[in-house]
Short mmCIF file of N, CA, C and O in Angstrom, two decimals:
data_model
loop_
_atom_site.label_atom_id
_atom_site.label_comp_id
_atom_site.label_asym_id
_atom_site.label_seq_id
_atom_site.Cartn_x
_atom_site.Cartn_y
_atom_site.Cartn_z
N UNK W 1 0.92 -1.47 0.20
CA UNK W 1 -0.08 -0.32 -0.01
C UNK W 1 0.87 0.98 0.01
O UNK W 1 1.79 1.59 0.70
N UNK W 2 0.66 1.89 -1.00
CA UNK W 2 1.35 3.18 -1.26
C UNK W 2 0.76 4.47 -0.33
O UNK W 2 -0.35 4.50 -0.67
N UNK W 3 1.42 5.13 0.75
CA UNK W 3 0.81 6.15 1.03
C UNK W 3 1.38 7.49 0.42
O UNK W 3 2.38 7.49 -0.26
N UNK W 4 0.33 8.39 0.59
CA UNK W 4 0.78 9.54 -0.21
C UNK W 4 0.98 10.79 1.03
O UNK W 4 0.08 10.88 1.76
N UNK W 5 1.47 11.79 0.66
CA UNK W 5 1.59 12.97 1.34
C UNK W 5 1.60 14.26 0.87
O UNK W 5 2.53 14.46 -0.45
N UNK W 6 1.39 15.43 1.29
CA UNK W 6 1.38 16.59 0.78
C UNK W 6 2.51 17.75 1.25
O UNK W 6 2.67 17.59 2.65
N UNK W 7 3.50 17.98 0.47
CA UNK W 7 4.45 19.11 1.12
C UNK W 7 4.01 20.45 0.20
O UNK W 7 4.43 20.31 -1.29
N UNK W 8 3.57 21.32 0.72
CA UNK W 8 3.26 22.87 -0.15
C UNK W 8 2.20 22.21 -1.16
O UNK W 8 1.20 21.56 -0.85
N UNK W 9 2.57 22.32 -2.40
CA UNK W 9 1.70 22.39 -3.40
C UNK W 9 1.89 20.65 -4.20
O UNK W 9 1.25 20.23 -5.14
N UNK W 10 2.81 20.09 -3.79
CA UNK W 10 3.47 18.90 -4.16
C UNK W 10 2.63 17.66 -3.41
O UNK W 10 2.86 17.54 -2.01
N UNK W 11 2.07 16.69 -3.98
CA UNK W 11 1.85 15.41 -3.39
C UNK W 11 2.65 14.31 -3.86
O UNK W 11 2.79 14.08 -5.03
N UNK W 12 3.51 13.68 -2.71
CA UNK W 12 4.52 12.57 -2.94
C UNK W 12 3.54 11.42 -3.06
O UNK W 12 2.59 11.29 -1.83
N UNK W 13 3.67 10.39 -3.74
CA UNK W 13 3.03 9.25 -3.69
C UNK W 13 1.60 8.73 -4.73
O UNK W 13 1.06 7.99 -4.60
N UNK W 14 1.29 10.18 -5.41
CA UNK W 14 0.33 10.21 -6.48
C UNK W 14 0.72 10.93 -7.75
O UNK W 14 1.91 11.61 -7.57
N UNK W 15 0.25 10.33 -8.72
CA UNK W 15 0.65 11.21 -10.09
C UNK W 15 1.87 10.77 -10.55
O UNK W 15 2.43 9.73 -10.19
N UNK W 16 2.55 11.68 -11.37
CA UNK W 16 3.66 11.13 -11.92
C UNK W 16 4.97 11.34 -10.85
O UNK W 16 4.69 12.22 -10.23
N UNK W 17 5.86 10.71 -11.54
CA UNK W 17 7.29 10.91 -10.47
C UNK W 17 7.68 12.35 -10.26
O UNK W 17 7.34 13.12 -11.26
N UNK W 18 8.07 12.84 -9.18
CA UNK W 18 8.24 14.03 -8.81
C UNK W 18 9.95 14.36 -9.23
O UNK W 18 10.90 13.68 -9.15
N UNK W 19 10.46 15.86 -9.55
CA UNK W 19 11.66 16.04 -9.72
C UNK W 19 12.28 16.63 -8.72
O UNK W 19 11.81 17.92 -8.42
N UNK W 20 13.09 16.05 -8.16
CA UNK W 20 14.20 16.90 -7.09
C UNK W 20 15.59 17.28 -7.66
O UNK W 20 16.10 16.47 -8.24
N UNK W 21 15.72 18.65 -7.42
CA UNK W 21 16.91 19.08 -8.08
C UNK W 21 17.93 19.29 -6.94
O UNK W 21 17.23 19.99 -5.92
N UNK W 22 19.42 18.97 -7.07
CA UNK W 22 20.05 19.68 -6.17
C UNK W 22 20.65 21.00 -6.13
O UNK W 22 21.26 21.31 -7.02
N UNK W 23 20.92 21.35 -4.84
CA UNK W 23 21.77 22.37 -4.82
C UNK W 23 23.38 22.30 -4.03
O UNK W 23 22.88 21.48 -3.04
N UNK W 24 24.42 22.54 -4.89
CA UNK W 24 25.65 21.88 -4.30
C UNK W 24 26.71 23.04 -4.14
O UNK W 24 27.95 22.36 -4.22
N UNK W 25 26.17 24.02 -4.26
CA UNK W 25 27.24 25.11 -4.21
C UNK W 25 28.13 25.31 -2.91
O UNK W 25 27.89 24.65 -1.78
N UNK W 26 29.33 25.42 -3.02
CA UNK W 26 30.27 25.25 -1.87
C UNK W 26 30.07 26.67 -1.05
O UNK W 26 30.70 26.62 0.19
N UNK W 27 29.88 27.83 -1.74
CA UNK W 27 29.93 28.80 -1.04
C UNK W 27 28.31 29.81 -1.49
O UNK W 27 27.68 29.34 -2.32
N UNK W 28 28.29 31.03 -0.75
CA UNK W 28 27.15 31.61 -0.90
C UNK W 28 26.98 32.11 -2.35
O UNK W 28 25.74 32.13 -2.98
N UNK W 29 27.68 32.27 -2.88
CA UNK W 29 27.62 32.83 -4.45
C UNK W 29 27.58 32.10 -5.19
O UNK W 29 26.48 31.96 -6.16
N UNK W 30 28.08 30.60 -5.03
CA UNK W 30 27.63 29.53 -6.13
C UNK W 30 26.31 28.96 -5.67
O UNK W 30 25.44 28.77 -6.76
N UNK W 31 25.56 29.15 -4.39
CA UNK W 31 24.29 28.76 -4.07
C UNK W 31 23.45 29.90 -4.86
O UNK W 31 22.37 29.43 -5.47
N UNK W 32 23.69 31.07 -4.54
CA UNK W 32 22.72 31.71 -5.13
C UNK W 32 22.91 31.97 -6.72
O UNK W 32 21.57 32.08 -7.22
N UNK W 33 23.65 31.51 -7.25
CA UNK W 33 23.83 31.35 -8.71
C UNK W 33 22.63 29.98 -9.11
O UNK W 33 22.20 30.13 -10.22
N UNK W 34 22.95 29.06 -8.45
CA UNK W 34 22.07 27.90 -8.68
C UNK W 34 20.74 28.49 -8.40
O UNK W 34 19.93 28.12 -9.10
N UNK W 35 20.36 28.97 -7.28
CA UNK W 35 18.81 29.56 -7.13
C UNK W 35 18.48 30.10 -8.30
O UNK W 35 17.30 30.13 -8.82
N UNK W 36 19.28 31.12 -9.22
CA UNK W 36 18.75 31.94 -10.23
C UNK W 36 18.66 30.96 -11.29
O UNK W 36 17.51 31.24 -12.18
N UNK W 37 19.47 30.01 -11.45
CA UNK W 37 19.04 28.75 -12.48
C UNK W 37 17.92 28.24 -12.12
O UNK W 37 16.89 28.08 -13.09
N UNK W 38 17.65 27.86 -11.19
CA UNK W 38 16.34 27.07 -10.67
C UNK W 38 15.06 27.80 -10.90
O UNK W 38 13.88 27.20 -11.29
N UNK W 39 15.24 29.35 -10.47
CA UNK W 39 13.82 29.86 -10.84
C UNK W 39 13.18 29.87 -12.25
O UNK W 39 12.32 30.12 -12.52
N UNK W 40 14.41 29.71 -13.19
CA UNK W 40 13.83 29.56 -14.66
C UNK W 40 13.53 28.25 -15.04
O UNK W 40 13.43 27.92 -16.37
N UNK W 41 13.76 27.52 -14.35
CA UNK W 41 13.67 25.72 -14.33
C UNK W 41 12.18 25.12 -13.97
O UNK W 41 11.71 25.65 -13.28
N UNK W 42 11.82 24.03 -14.45
CA UNK W 42 10.72 23.26 -13.88
C UNK W 42 11.16 22.00 -13.28
O UNK W 42 11.70 21.24 -13.46
N UNK W 43 10.80 21.96 -11.66
CA UNK W 43 11.19 20.96 -11.06
C UNK W 43 9.86 21.00 -9.72
O UNK W 43 9.41 21.87 -9.71
N UNK W 44 10.10 20.00 -9.13
CA UNK W 44 8.96 20.06 -8.16
C UNK W 44 9.33 20.20 -6.54
O UNK W 44 8.87 21.05 -5.53
N UNK W 45 10.78 19.55 -6.42
CA UNK W 45 11.56 19.80 -5.11
C UNK W 45 12.96 20.09 -5.17
O UNK W 45 13.65 19.77 -6.10
N UNK W 46 13.52 21.01 -4.46
CA UNK W 46 14.92 21.40 -4.28
C UNK W 46 15.54 20.76 -2.99
O UNK W 46 14.82 20.73 -2.10
N UNK W 47 16.79 20.36 -3.35
CA UNK W 47 17.58 19.42 -2.18
C UNK W 47 18.74 20.27 -1.83
O UNK W 47 19.70 20.72 -2.86
N UNK W 48 18.76 20.85 -0.63
CA UNK W 48 20.28 21.50 -0.42
C UNK W 48 20.95 20.53 0.00
O UNK W 48 20.75 19.79 1.39
N UNK W 49 22.33 20.02 -0.60
CA UNK W 49 23.04 19.21 -0.41
C UNK W 49 24.29 19.91 0.37
O UNK W 49 25.39 20.24 -0.12
N UNK W 50 24.05 19.84 1.73
CA UNK W 50 24.57 21.31 2.62
C UNK W 50 26.12 20.30 3.03
O UNK W 50 27.20 21.21 3.24
N UNK W 51 26.61 19.22 2.69
CA UNK W 51 27.94 18.85 2.86
C UNK W 51 28.92 19.19 1.78
O UNK W 51 30.07 19.29 2.20
N UNK W 52 28.37 20.03 1.00
CA UNK W 52 29.18 20.76 -0.18
C UNK W 52 29.41 22.11 0.54
O UNK W 52 30.54 22.49 -0.21
N UNK W 53 28.60 22.85 1.36
CA UNK W 53 28.86 23.94 1.85
C UNK W 53 29.85 24.03 2.61
O UNK W 53 30.16 23.44 3.85
N UNK W 54 30.90 24.96 2.11
CA UNK W 54 32.22 25.32 2.88
C UNK W 54 32.26 25.62 4.36
O UNK W 54 33.00 25.37 5.37
N UNK W 55 30.89 26.39 4.90
CA UNK W 55 31.05 26.87 6.06
C UNK W 55 29.61 26.20 6.81
O UNK W 55 28.93 26.58 7.41
N UNK W 56 29.62 24.55 6.78
CA UNK W 56 28.57 24.32 7.16
C UNK W 56 28.55 23.96 8.61
O UNK W 56 27.58 23.57 9.30
N UNK W 57 29.51 23.99 9.16
CA UNK W 57 29.86 23.88 10.64
C UNK W 57 29.75 25.08 11.61
O UNK W 57 29.56 25.27 12.41
N UNK W 58 29.48 26.13 10.77
CA UNK W 58 28.57 27.67 11.44
C UNK W 58 27.15 27.72 10.98
O UNK W 58 26.72 28.10 10.02
N UNK W 59 26.65 27.14 12.00
CA UNK W 59 25.08 26.98 12.18
C UNK W 59 24.56 28.57 11.50
O UNK W 59 23.32 28.67 11.04
N UNK W 60 25.21 29.39 12.12
CA UNK W 60 24.32 30.70 11.51
C UNK W 60 24.51 31.23 10.31
O UNK W 60 23.53 31.43 9.64
N UNK W 61 25.50 30.66 9.31
CA UNK W 61 25.79 30.79 8.04
C UNK W 61 24.52 29.75 7.53
O UNK W 61 24.29 30.10 6.42
N UNK W 62 24.36 28.80 8.00
CA UNK W 62 23.58 27.42 7.47
C UNK W 62 22.21 28.05 7.25
O UNK W 62 21.54 28.17 6.51
N UNK W 63 22.19 28.80 8.54
CA UNK W 63 20.71 29.42 8.74
C UNK W 63 20.50 30.59 7.58
O UNK W 63 19.27 30.50 7.15
N UNK W 64 21.42 31.16 7.41
CA UNK W 64 21.44 32.34 6.44
C UNK W 64 21.26 31.77 4.91
O UNK W 64 20.43 32.36 4.24
N UNK W 65 21.65 30.71 4.61
CA UNK W 65 21.48 29.95 3.22
C UNK W 65 20.03 29.33 3.25
O UNK W 65 19.46 29.56 2.42
N UNK W 66 19.50 28.97 4.55
CA UNK W 66 18.04 27.91 4.39
C UNK W 66 17.19 29.42 4.52
O UNK W 66 16.39 29.59 3.56
N UNK W 67 17.69 30.57 5.03
CA UNK W 67 16.57 31.66 4.67
C UNK W 67 16.58 32.14 3.31
O UNK W 67 15.39 32.54 2.64
N UNK W 68 17.99 32.27 2.82
CA UNK W 68 17.59 32.92 1.36
C UNK W 68 16.87 31.83 0.51
O UNK W 68 16.02 32.61 -0.56
N UNK W 69 17.19 30.32 0.77
CA UNK W 69 16.46 29.21 -0.29
C UNK W 69 15.06 29.65 -0.17
O UNK W 69 14.15 29.62 -0.88
N UNK W 70 14.80 29.74 1.21
CA UNK W 70 13.15 29.85 1.66
C UNK W 70 12.48 31.04 1.07
O UNK W 70 11.45 31.19 0.35
N UNK W 71 13.24 32.38 1.25
CA UNK W 71 12.85 33.48 0.36
C UNK W 71 12.72 33.62 -0.97
O UNK W 71 11.78 34.07 -1.43
N UNK W 72 13.62 32.84 -1.76
CA UNK W 72 14.11 32.94 -2.98
C UNK W 72 12.87 31.45 -3.71
O UNK W 72 12.67 31.84 -4.82
N UNK W 73 12.64 30.61 -3.38
CA UNK W 73 11.79 29.54 -3.58
C UNK W 73 10.54 29.28 -2.60
O UNK W 73 10.58 28.20 -2.14
N UNK W 74 9.78 30.28 -2.28
CA UNK W 74 8.74 29.80 -1.19
C UNK W 74 7.98 29.16 -1.28
O UNK W 74 7.56 28.55 -0.52
N UNK W 75 7.49 28.59 -2.71
CA UNK W 75 6.43 27.61 -2.76
C UNK W 75 7.17 26.50 -3.27
O UNK W 75 6.11 25.22 -3.18
N UNK W 76 8.48 26.11 -3.22
CA UNK W 76 8.97 24.88 -3.33
C UNK W 76 9.42 24.31 -1.99
O UNK W 76 10.11 24.47 -1.29
N UNK W 77 8.96 22.70 -2.11
CA UNK W 77 9.21 22.24 -1.04
C UNK W 77 10.59 22.38 -0.79
O UNK W 77 11.61 21.81 -1.97
N UNK W 78 11.47 21.99 0.31
CA UNK W 78 12.81 22.36 0.44
C UNK W 78 13.37 21.01 1.07
O UNK W 78 12.85 21.06 2.64
N UNK W 79 14.00 20.18 0.66
CA UNK W 79 14.75 18.98 1.44
C UNK W 79 16.08 19.58 2.04
O UNK W 79 16.88 19.86 1.08
N UNK W 80 16.31 19.10 3.02
CA UNK W 80 17.71 19.43 3.53
C UNK W 80 18.51 18.10 3.88
O UNK W 80 18.00 17.05 4.38
N UNK W 81 19.66 18.22 3.12
CA UNK W 81 20.46 16.58 3.23
C UNK W 81 21.89 17.08 3.63
O UNK W 81 22.55 18.02 2.98
N UNK W 82 22.70 16.29 4.60
CA UNK W 82 23.83 16.24 4.85
C UNK W 82 24.11 14.77 4.76
O UNK W 82 24.03 13.88 5.53
N UNK W 83 25.07 14.65 3.83
CA UNK W 83 25.90 13.32 3.62
C UNK W 83 27.10 13.41 4.33
O UNK W 83 28.04 14.36 3.70
N UNK W 84 27.76 12.16 5.26
CA UNK W 84 28.85 12.48 5.74
C UNK W 84 29.89 11.58 4.35
O UNK W 84 29.19 10.97 3.53
N UNK W 85 31.05 11.85 4.51
CA UNK W 85 31.82 10.93 3.57
C UNK W 85 31.37 9.26 3.36
O UNK W 85 31.75 8.82 2.38
N UNK W 86 31.22 8.86 4.44
CA UNK W 86 30.87 7.49 4.72
C UNK W 86 30.06 7.26 3.93
O UNK W 86 29.61 6.14 3.33
N UNK W 87 28.71 8.08 3.77
CA UNK W 87 27.67 7.90 3.16
C UNK W 87 27.69 8.28 1.78
O UNK W 87 26.66 8.57 1.30
N UNK W 88 28.89 8.74 1.31
CA UNK W 88 29.00 9.04 -0.36
C UNK W 88 28.99 10.58 -0.42
O UNK W 88 28.63 11.24 -1.45
N UNK W 89 29.03 11.26 0.78
CA UNK W 89 29.10 13.04 0.69
C UNK W 89 30.69 13.52 0.64
O UNK W 89 31.35 12.49 0.15
N UNK W 90 30.75 14.77 0.73
CA UNK W 90 31.85 15.40 0.31
C UNK W 90 32.64 15.47 1.83
O UNK W 90 33.92 15.94 1.40
N UNK W 91 32.38 15.37 2.81
CA UNK W 91 32.73 15.93 4.09
C UNK W 91 32.96 15.07 5.28
O UNK W 91 31.92 14.46 5.70
N UNK W 92 34.05 14.73 5.98
CA UNK W 92 34.16 13.93 7.26
C UNK W 92 33.12 14.96 8.21
O UNK W 92 33.31 16.08 8.49
N UNK W 93 32.76 14.02 8.86
CA UNK W 93 31.80 14.59 10.15
C UNK W 93 31.48 13.69 11.29
O UNK W 93 30.69 12.64 10.81
N UNK W 94 31.65 14.15 12.54
CA UNK W 94 31.34 12.82 13.63
C UNK W 94 29.88 13.10 13.86
O UNK W 94 29.16 13.98 13.53
N UNK W 95 29.55 12.08 14.35
CA UNK W 95 28.19 11.83 14.60
C UNK W 95 27.82 13.30 15.50
O UNK W 95 26.51 13.41 15.37
N UNK W 96 28.38 13.52 16.51
CA UNK W 96 27.78 14.47 17.15
C UNK W 96 27.46 15.65 16.37
O UNK W 96 26.60 16.42 16.67
N UNK W 97 28.25 16.14 15.60
CA UNK W 97 28.17 17.25 14.55
C UNK W 97 26.93 17.21 13.70
O UNK W 97 26.41 18.18 13.52
N UNK W 98 26.98 15.70 13.20
CA UNK W 98 25.58 15.60 12.20
C UNK W 98 24.52 15.86 13.03
O UNK W 98 23.46 16.34 12.49
N UNK W 99 24.36 15.51 14.24
CA UNK W 99 23.05 15.50 14.92
C UNK W 99 22.93 16.79 14.94
O UNK W 99 21.76 17.36 15.26
N UNK W 100 23.93 17.47 16.00
CA UNK W 100 23.65 19.00 16.18
C UNK W 100 23.32 19.93 14.60
O UNK W 100 22.47 20.84 14.90
N UNK W 101 23.97 19.67 13.73
CA UNK W 101 23.90 20.24 12.45
C UNK W 101 22.03 20.03 12.18
O UNK W 101 21.09 21.10 11.71
N UNK W 102 21.66 18.55 12.06
CA UNK W 102 20.22 18.56 11.92
C UNK W 102 19.06 19.00 12.83
O UNK W 102 18.33 19.54 12.35
N UNK W 103 19.57 19.19 14.07
CA UNK W 103 18.76 19.49 14.90
C UNK W 103 18.42 20.82 14.48
O UNK W 103 17.49 21.68 14.72
N UNK W 104 19.53 21.90 14.44
CA UNK W 104 19.76 23.37 14.13
C UNK W 104 18.65 23.35 13.28
O UNK W 104 17.70 24.41 13.08
N UNK W 105 18.85 22.84 11.84
CA UNK W 105 18.17 22.48 10.67
C UNK W 105 16.45 22.56 11.18
O UNK W 105 15.57 23.35 10.50
N UNK W 106 16.37 21.58 11.73
CA UNK W 106 14.63 21.36 11.96
C UNK W 106 14.19 22.31 13.05
O UNK W 106 13.28 22.82 12.45
N UNK W 107 14.98 22.68 13.98
CA UNK W 107 14.53 24.10 14.54
C UNK W 107 14.36 25.27 14.00
O UNK W 107 13.32 25.83 14.61
N UNK W 108 15.00 25.49 13.04
CA UNK W 108 14.82 26.56 12.30
C UNK W 108 13.31 26.64 11.85
O UNK W 108 13.12 27.72 11.38
N UNK W 109 12.71 25.55 11.67
CA UNK W 109 11.59 25.78 10.74
C UNK W 109 11.40 26.24 9.35
O UNK W 109 10.44 26.22 8.61
N UNK W 110 12.64 26.37 8.89
CA UNK W 110 12.75 26.43 7.36
C UNK W 110 12.96 25.61 6.17
O UNK W 110 13.02 25.79 4.87
N UNK W 111 12.80 24.37 6.49
CA UNK W 111 13.00 23.15 5.75
C UNK W 111 11.80 22.58 5.92
O UNK W 111 10.84 22.56 7.03
N UNK W 112 11.37 21.85 4.65
CA UNK W 112 10.13 21.07 4.72
C UNK W 112 10.35 19.55 5.05
O UNK W 112 9.56 18.80 5.76
N UNK W 113 11.62 19.07 4.76
CA UNK W 113 11.95 17.49 4.78
C UNK W 113 13.38 17.69 5.35
O UNK W 113 14.10 18.35 4.77
N UNK W 114 13.85 16.69 5.94
CA UNK W 114 15.11 16.39 6.34
C UNK W 114 15.41 14.92 6.06
O UNK W 114 14.47 14.15 6.52
N UNK W 115 16.53 15.01 5.43
CA UNK W 115 16.81 13.35 5.21
C UNK W 115 18.07 13.12 6.11
O UNK W 115 19.27 13.56 6.09
N UNK W 116 17.56 11.92 6.92
CA UNK W 116 18.43 11.43 7.83
C UNK W 116 18.89 10.03 7.70
O UNK W 116 17.84 9.25 6.91
N UNK W 117 19.85 9.89 7.43
CA UNK W 117 20.81 8.55 6.89
C UNK W 117 20.36 7.39 8.17
O UNK W 117 20.57 7.90 9.21
N UNK W 118 19.35 6.40 7.58
CA UNK W 118 19.32 5.24 8.53
C UNK W 118 20.92 4.78 9.19
O UNK W 118 20.72 4.25 10.36
N UNK W 119 21.67 4.65 8.54
CA UNK W 119 23.07 3.95 9.41
C UNK W 119 23.77 4.90 10.15
O UNK W 119 24.43 4.33 10.43
N UNK W 120 23.46 6.04 10.47
CA UNK W 120 23.58 6.93 11.77
C UNK W 120 23.50 6.10 12.96
O UNK W 120 24.23 6.37 13.89
N UNK W 121 22.49 5.18 12.92
CA UNK W 121 22.29 4.49 14.14
C UNK W 121 20.63 4.69 14.52
O UNK W 121 20.21 5.73 14.90
N UNK W 122 19.97 3.65 15.21
CA UNK W 122 18.54 3.86 15.81
C UNK W 122 18.77 4.62 16.58
O UNK W 122 17.71 5.69 16.50
N UNK W 123 19.20 4.88 17.90
CA UNK W 123 19.14 5.98 18.64
C UNK W 123 19.30 7.26 18.14
O UNK W 123 18.36 8.09 18.77
N UNK W 124 20.08 7.62 17.36
CA UNK W 124 20.24 8.93 16.65
C UNK W 124 19.25 8.99 15.71
O UNK W 124 18.70 10.30 15.66
N UNK W 125 18.65 8.24 15.08
CA UNK W 125 17.69 8.36 13.88
C UNK W 125 16.31 8.81 14.75
O UNK W 125 15.39 9.78 14.72
N UNK W 126 16.25 7.94 15.92
CA UNK W 126 14.89 8.41 16.84
C UNK W 126 15.19 9.79 17.47
O UNK W 126 14.04 10.23 17.41
N UNK W 127 16.17 9.84 17.79
CA UNK W 127 16.53 11.39 18.39
C UNK W 127 16.05 12.62 17.55
O UNK W 127 15.34 13.59 17.82
N UNK W 128 16.36 12.44 16.16
CA UNK W 128 16.13 13.48 15.18
C UNK W 128 14.60 13.10 14.59
O UNK W 128 14.09 14.37 14.78
N UNK W 129 14.01 12.11 14.70
CA UNK W 129 12.48 11.90 14.11
C UNK W 129 11.78 12.75 15.18
O UNK W 129 11.20 13.20 15.22
N UNK W 130 12.29 12.56 16.74
CA UNK W 130 11.53 13.14 17.67
C UNK W 130 11.43 14.71 17.55
O UNK W 130 10.69 15.56 18.06
N UNK W 131 12.93 15.15 17.13
CA UNK W 131 13.06 16.60 17.10
C UNK W 131 12.36 16.89 15.98
O UNK W 131 11.57 18.22 16.14
#
């Protein structure tokens, strides 16, 4: 049985497959350039791959990028993803930093979906889901 759910104007689990496009800029200038390109494109969901962002350990800068994304693409569902190097991402990140980053993003209220890696460990996954 397939469950469907709505995020903003998009219903996941119904109709045609949805198109999710990543933002992988390493700095604010690159991210803003990618946002400009996306504004002229046709897609359903945007994913910010924050592991590419050079200042990802600075939660204030992460929140600034999230605010920019939300203001620039207000009606588009925003997925936040941080992949550690072990998960196929571009950055080494210890588990406590991973948890703190995801908690800060969740608490910001600026994203619609957070991609939590199940390999993180049941205890940590449950903590983030509760958050």
